[in-house]
Amino acid sequence: MKLNNFINGAWQEDNGADFAPVLNPANGQELAKVRLSTKEDVDGAVAAAKSAQRQWALVPAPKRADYLYEIGRLMKEKKEHLSRVLTKEMGKVIEEARGEVQEGIDMAYYMAGEGRRLVGETVPSELQNKFAMSVRAPIGVVGLITPWNFPVAIATWKSFPALVAGNTFVWKPASETPMMAYEMALIFEEAGLPAGVANIVFGTGAEVGTALIEHPDVRVISFTGSTETGRRVAELGGRHLKKVSLEMGGKNAVIVMDDADLELAVEGILWSAFGTAGQRCTACSRVIVHKDVKEELEQKLLASMEGLTIGDGLDETVKIGPVINRQALEKITRYIAIGQEEGAKLLAGGKVAVEGDLSEGHYMEPTLFTDVKWDSRLAQEEIFGPVVSLITVADLDEAIEVNNSVKYGLSSSIFSQDVNKIFRAQRDLDTGIVYVNAGTTGAEIHLPFGGTKGTGNGHRDSGVAALDVFTEWKSVYVDFSGKLQRAQIDTE
Ligand code: NAD
């Protein structure tokens, strides 16, 4: 199977292009070959998006929304198929893949609803017989660059608000997960989106991503990925005066206070630390625990971790699938060595899992460190694997300080039964998302998603806030006095 670009409503021919293999991280088998596109391919896609945009923007928003309802319906109809493709190319266990596809369906219906809102303001003018309002205007052609860990959900967070607001887009999916983008292109085609409204160009970040950011007709870049890449995207985008929305890395923590329901905390930690093999941007990679419950929590965590089966995510009984590729496995292994050199105590895991069939794929044992220093590399840097570090603190103030000590600010959580502690924490934790008595993952699509500090640059995906990325505010003044009225001057 060859994955070619979807440009101007049609599938590109091979035309002598280079292709790279797409591999199943669970067993190394080749699933497809994906096109390594060039700058010329990007130019073609942007030209198609540009020529379709004016007409698309003139389609009334509730009618644009009808396409999203249809896309949502098709995603729902194909949910099991999409979920299985997602598990095969990305590795997350099938239950989570179904959850991710559902997130895309929810986003389709939610943003379709925005087609009948896209709310602006009407406000009184300071002058008589004058009307003032602000409206959301589409921006034009937008470029979407997405990571491999949520190959569908993140693309829907970006593309659906872009479409409902009257933009057209060119989407560059991650090289590791092009099959979900291919599946989405089939859905866009089947939903009858006009040619050029949705375009997909496969290829590397260096070639396709750069060409997209540098293209003069692309007005917005919405990027999700690592902080390192995001910085490069922002620098290049800044040079070209692009509006750049960045969602980047995380180093998220669960705080467990001495009055917490420890059974519940263990469930929350396990789900958010080891789900998706720790490769969620919101994954819990630090547990900040009150000294009085540290040992009990360690024992409970260790006991529960024994039930975490590792294997191919298509097996319904498996809890931890593979990590994305060999480089990821090597990076995680390096961090485990760093942790030990730094004096952290390894309580469980720490090894590449190779028993039986596992040696064919990229599997990491769920890993638990304790006595981790809050300022060590293990506790400060994003590892992106199933590795959790326990850090002991004396009270809530110290817990919040430790939580806020990292350069990222995506998600945090607190387990406590004390309303006073909970409200102080939700106020003082400096992350874009805070959970109370739940782990660090589990965002719902109708709330803003994103983070502070090194995680973002002030924009949000998802929720109504996503519309801010893909629209310009236009202020409209209508003077019906029949005479020249000067604001701030003709005040009598
Ligand atoms: P990555 O930064 O390697 O790649 C992300 C995307 O950028 C890919 O499509 C890649 O091809 C492209 N890219 C790479 N170099 C580029 C360049 N020079 N110019 C333009 N585009 C370029 O990230 P990844 O490994 O795919 O994803 C994992 C990272 O994403 C983690 O750091 C994770 O925390 C982060 N993430 C953040 C969120 C969030 O919402 N905050 C969500 C999911 C993942």
Tab-separated table of N, CA, C and O and ligand atoms in Angstrom, residues 145-150 154 157 172-176 203-206 209-210 213 223-227 229 232-233 247-250 281 382 384 410 449 455 461, ligand 1:
chain	number	residue	atom	x	y	z
A	145	ILE	N	0.731	21.051	11.581
A	145	ILE	CA	1.848	20.103	11.745
A	145	ILE	C	1.594	19.320	13.031
A	145	ILE	O	1.469	19.912	14.111
A	146	THR	N	1.490	17.995	12.910
A	146	THR	CA	1.029	17.198	14.057
A	146	THR	C	2.013	16.082	14.430
A	146	THR	O	2.783	15.628	13.599
A	147	PRO	N	1.945	15.630	15.694
A	147	PRO	CA	2.860	14.575	16.173
A	147	PRO	C	2.253	13.182	15.989
A	147	PRO	O	1.091	13.050	15.615
A	148	TRP	N	3.051	12.164	16.325
A	148	TRP	CA	2.599	10.778	16.116
A	148	TRP	C	1.800	10.233	17.286
A	148	TRP	O	1.127	9.211	17.146
A	149	ASN	N	1.853	10.873	18.454
A	149	ASN	CA	1.265	10.189	19.624
A	149	ASN	C	-0.260	10.251	19.676
A	149	ASN	O	-0.889	9.395	20.289
A	150	PHE	N	-0.851	11.280	19.049
A	150	PHE	CA	-2.310	11.332	18.870
A	150	PHE	C	-2.583	11.662	17.402
A	150	PHE	O	-2.945	12.795	17.077
A	154	ILE	N	-5.440	15.061	17.607
A	154	ILE	CA	-4.830	16.395	17.510
A	154	ILE	C	-5.122	17.025	16.150
A	154	ILE	O	-5.385	18.227	16.048
A	157	TRP	N	-8.494	18.508	16.401
A	157	TRP	CA	-8.521	19.740	17.215
A	157	TRP	C	-8.157	20.950	16.369
A	157	TRP	O	-8.511	22.083	16.675
A	172	LYS	N	0.415	18.499	7.481
A	172	LYS	CA	1.563	17.596	7.428
A	172	LYS	C	1.536	16.711	8.673
A	172	LYS	O	1.876	17.150	9.769
A	173	PRO	N	1.136	15.449	8.503
A	173	PRO	CA	1.144	14.541	9.664
A	173	PRO	C	2.558	14.098	10.004
A	173	PRO	O	3.467	14.263	9.192
A	174	ALA	N	2.738	13.501	11.184
A	174	ALA	CA	4.053	12.976	11.570
A	174	ALA	C	4.441	11.832	10.635
A	174	ALA	O	3.587	11.063	10.193
A	175	SER	N	5.725	11.717	10.372
A	175	SER	CA	6.211	10.677	9.454
A	175	SER	C	5.879	9.275	9.967
A	175	SER	O	5.681	8.346	9.194
A	176	GLU	N	5.815	9.120	11.310
A	176	GLU	CA	5.588	7.786	11.888
A	176	GLU	C	4.141	7.327	11.715
A	176	GLU	O	3.867	6.132	11.747
A	203	GLY	N	5.521	13.665	4.609
A	203	GLY	CA	6.968	13.866	4.456
A	203	GLY	C	7.613	14.325	5.743
A	203	GLY	O	6.980	14.375	6.802
A	204	THR	N	8.863	14.673	5.648
A	204	THR	CA	9.628	15.003	6.849
A	204	THR	C	9.350	16.440	7.314
A	204	THR	O	8.913	17.292	6.532
A	205	GLY	N	9.676	16.669	8.578
A	205	GLY	CA	9.541	18.019	9.105
A	205	GLY	C	10.498	18.970	8.416
A	205	GLY	O	10.147	20.109	8.079
A	206	ALA	N	11.729	18.478	8.197
A	206	ALA	CA	12.757	19.344	7.615
A	206	ALA	C	12.343	19.830	6.224
A	206	ALA	O	12.507	21.016	5.901
A	209	GLY	N	7.626	20.366	6.481
A	209	GLY	CA	7.293	21.321	7.544
A	209	GLY	C	7.893	22.689	7.247
A	209	GLY	O	7.206	23.723	7.308
A	210	THR	N	9.167	22.697	6.895
A	210	THR	CA	9.837	23.968	6.612
A	210	THR	C	9.171	24.683	5.439
A	210	THR	O	8.915	25.895	5.493
A	213	ILE	N	5.961	26.315	6.530
A	213	ILE	CA	6.134	27.505	7.385
A	213	ILE	C	6.623	28.686	6.538
A	213	ILE	O	6.206	29.827	6.742
A	223	PHE	N	1.011	24.054	15.371
A	223	PHE	CA	1.989	22.973	15.554
A	223	PHE	C	1.770	22.276	16.891
A	223	PHE	O	1.558	22.943	17.913
A	224	THR	N	1.864	20.969	16.910
A	224	THR	CA	1.988	20.215	18.160
A	224	THR	C	3.158	19.261	18.012
A	224	THR	O	3.267	18.561	17.002
A	225	GLY	N	4.035	19.248	19.016
A	225	GLY	CA	5.202	18.371	18.981
A	225	GLY	C	6.126	18.726	20.132
A	225	GLY	O	5.693	19.303	21.135
A	226	SER	N	7.390	18.399	19.983
A	226	SER	CA	8.327	18.618	21.082
A	226	SER	C	8.687	20.104	21.209
A	226	SER	O	8.568	20.873	20.245
A	227	THR	N	9.156	20.478	22.380
A	227	THR	CA	9.525	21.872	22.621
A	227	THR	C	10.704	22.267	21.732
A	227	THR	O	10.764	23.390	21.225
A	229	THR	N	11.456	21.146	18.672
A	229	THR	CA	10.995	21.448	17.308
A	229	THR	C	10.144	22.717	17.311
A	229	THR	O	10.257	23.550	16.404
A	232	ARG	N	12.027	25.832	16.930
A	232	ARG	CA	12.475	26.067	15.547
A	232	ARG	C	11.327	26.591	14.689
A	232	ARG	O	11.488	27.485	13.875
A	233	VAL	N	10.147	26.006	14.892
A	233	VAL	CA	8.966	26.427	14.132
A	233	VAL	C	8.659	27.902	14.436
A	233	VAL	O	8.383	28.698	13.539
A	247	GLU	N	1.821	23.827	20.684
A	247	GLU	CA	1.521	22.969	21.842
A	247	GLU	C	2.684	21.994	21.954
A	247	GLU	O	2.921	21.206	21.036
A	248	MET	N	3.406	22.023	23.081
A	248	MET	CA	4.669	21.273	23.122
A	248	MET	C	4.753	20.318	24.322
A	248	MET	O	3.752	19.823	24.770
A	249	GLY	N	5.949	20.085	24.808
A	249	GLY	CA	6.198	19.009	25.767
A	249	GLY	C	5.609	19.241	27.153
A	249	GLY	O	5.068	20.308	27.462
A	250	GLY	N	5.757	18.222	27.988
A	250	GLY	CA	5.249	18.310	29.358
A	250	GLY	C	6.101	17.497	30.322
A	250	GLY	O	6.898	16.648	29.915
A	281	CYS	N	1.349	13.637	25.909
A	281	CYS	CA	1.963	14.901	26.347
A	281	CYS	C	1.569	15.201	27.783
A	281	CYS	O	2.285	15.879	28.508
A	382	GLU	N	11.607	15.834	29.873
A	382	GLU	CA	10.562	14.970	29.317
A	382	GLU	C	11.192	13.672	28.796
A	382	GLU	O	12.103	13.710	27.973
A	384	PHE	N	9.087	10.745	27.929
A	384	PHE	CA	8.122	10.234	26.949
A	384	PHE	C	8.151	8.710	26.871
A	384	PHE	O	8.306	8.119	25.791
A	410	LEU	N	2.053	21.844	31.393
A	410	LEU	CA	0.857	21.336	30.702
A	410	LEU	C	-0.235	20.895	31.678
A	410	LEU	O	-1.286	21.507	31.765
A	449	PHE	N	-7.275	23.277	25.560
A	449	PHE	CA	-6.205	22.333	25.844
A	449	PHE	C	-4.869	22.988	25.513
A	449	PHE	O	-4.651	23.433	24.388
A	455	THR	N	5.613	24.739	27.487
A	455	THR	CA	4.640	23.893	26.793
A	455	THR	C	3.923	24.635	25.674
A	455	THR	O	3.446	24.005	24.725
A	461	ASP	N	-5.409	24.670	21.866
A	461	ASP	CA	-6.145	23.789	20.965
A	461	ASP	C	-7.471	23.480	21.643
A	461	ASP	O	-7.633	23.688	22.845
B	1	NAD	P1	8.345	16.272	16.990
B	1	NAD	O1	8.598	17.653	17.476
B	1	NAD	O2	9.503	15.410	16.680
B	1	NAD	O3	7.471	16.309	15.658
B	1	NAD	C1	6.205	16.952	15.598
B	1	NAD	C2	5.891	17.295	14.149
B	1	NAD	O4	6.802	18.309	13.705
B	1	NAD	C3	6.056	16.125	13.181
B	1	NAD	O5	5.057	16.195	12.182
B	1	NAD	C4	7.427	16.384	12.591
B	1	NAD	O6	7.616	15.798	11.318
B	1	NAD	C5	7.420	17.901	12.494
B	1	NAD	N1	8.743	18.521	12.408
B	1	NAD	C6	9.938	18.017	12.809
B	1	NAD	N2	10.927	18.892	12.547
B	1	NAD	C7	10.349	19.983	11.969
B	1	NAD	C8	10.838	21.215	11.465
B	1	NAD	N3	12.121	21.507	11.528
B	1	NAD	N4	9.964	22.080	10.939
B	1	NAD	C9	8.644	21.800	10.907
B	1	NAD	N5	8.114	20.649	11.353
B	1	NAD	C10	8.951	19.747	11.890
B	1	NAD	O7	7.385	15.596	18.073
B	1	NAD	P2	6.862	14.090	18.116
B	1	NAD	O8	8.005	13.214	18.522
B	1	NAD	O9	6.112	13.770	16.875
B	1	NAD	O10	5.777	14.159	19.296
B	1	NAD	C11	6.112	14.036	20.640
B	1	NAD	C12	6.184	15.403	21.302
B	1	NAD	O11	4.964	16.084	21.101
B	1	NAD	C13	6.379	15.320	22.796
B	1	NAD	O12	7.302	16.303	23.196
B	1	NAD	C14	4.988	15.644	23.345
B	1	NAD	O13	4.972	16.167	24.654
B	1	NAD	C15	4.508	16.620	22.340
B	1	NAD	N6	3.045	16.709	22.351
B	1	NAD	C16	2.458	17.828	22.870
B	1	NAD	C17	1.069	17.934	22.927
B	1	NAD	C18	0.404	19.166	23.483
B	1	NAD	O14	-0.753	19.407	23.155
B	1	NAD	N7	1.073	19.968	24.296
B	1	NAD	C19	0.286	16.891	22.439
B	1	NAD	C20	0.908	15.763	21.920
B	1	NAD	C21	2.301	15.678	21.860
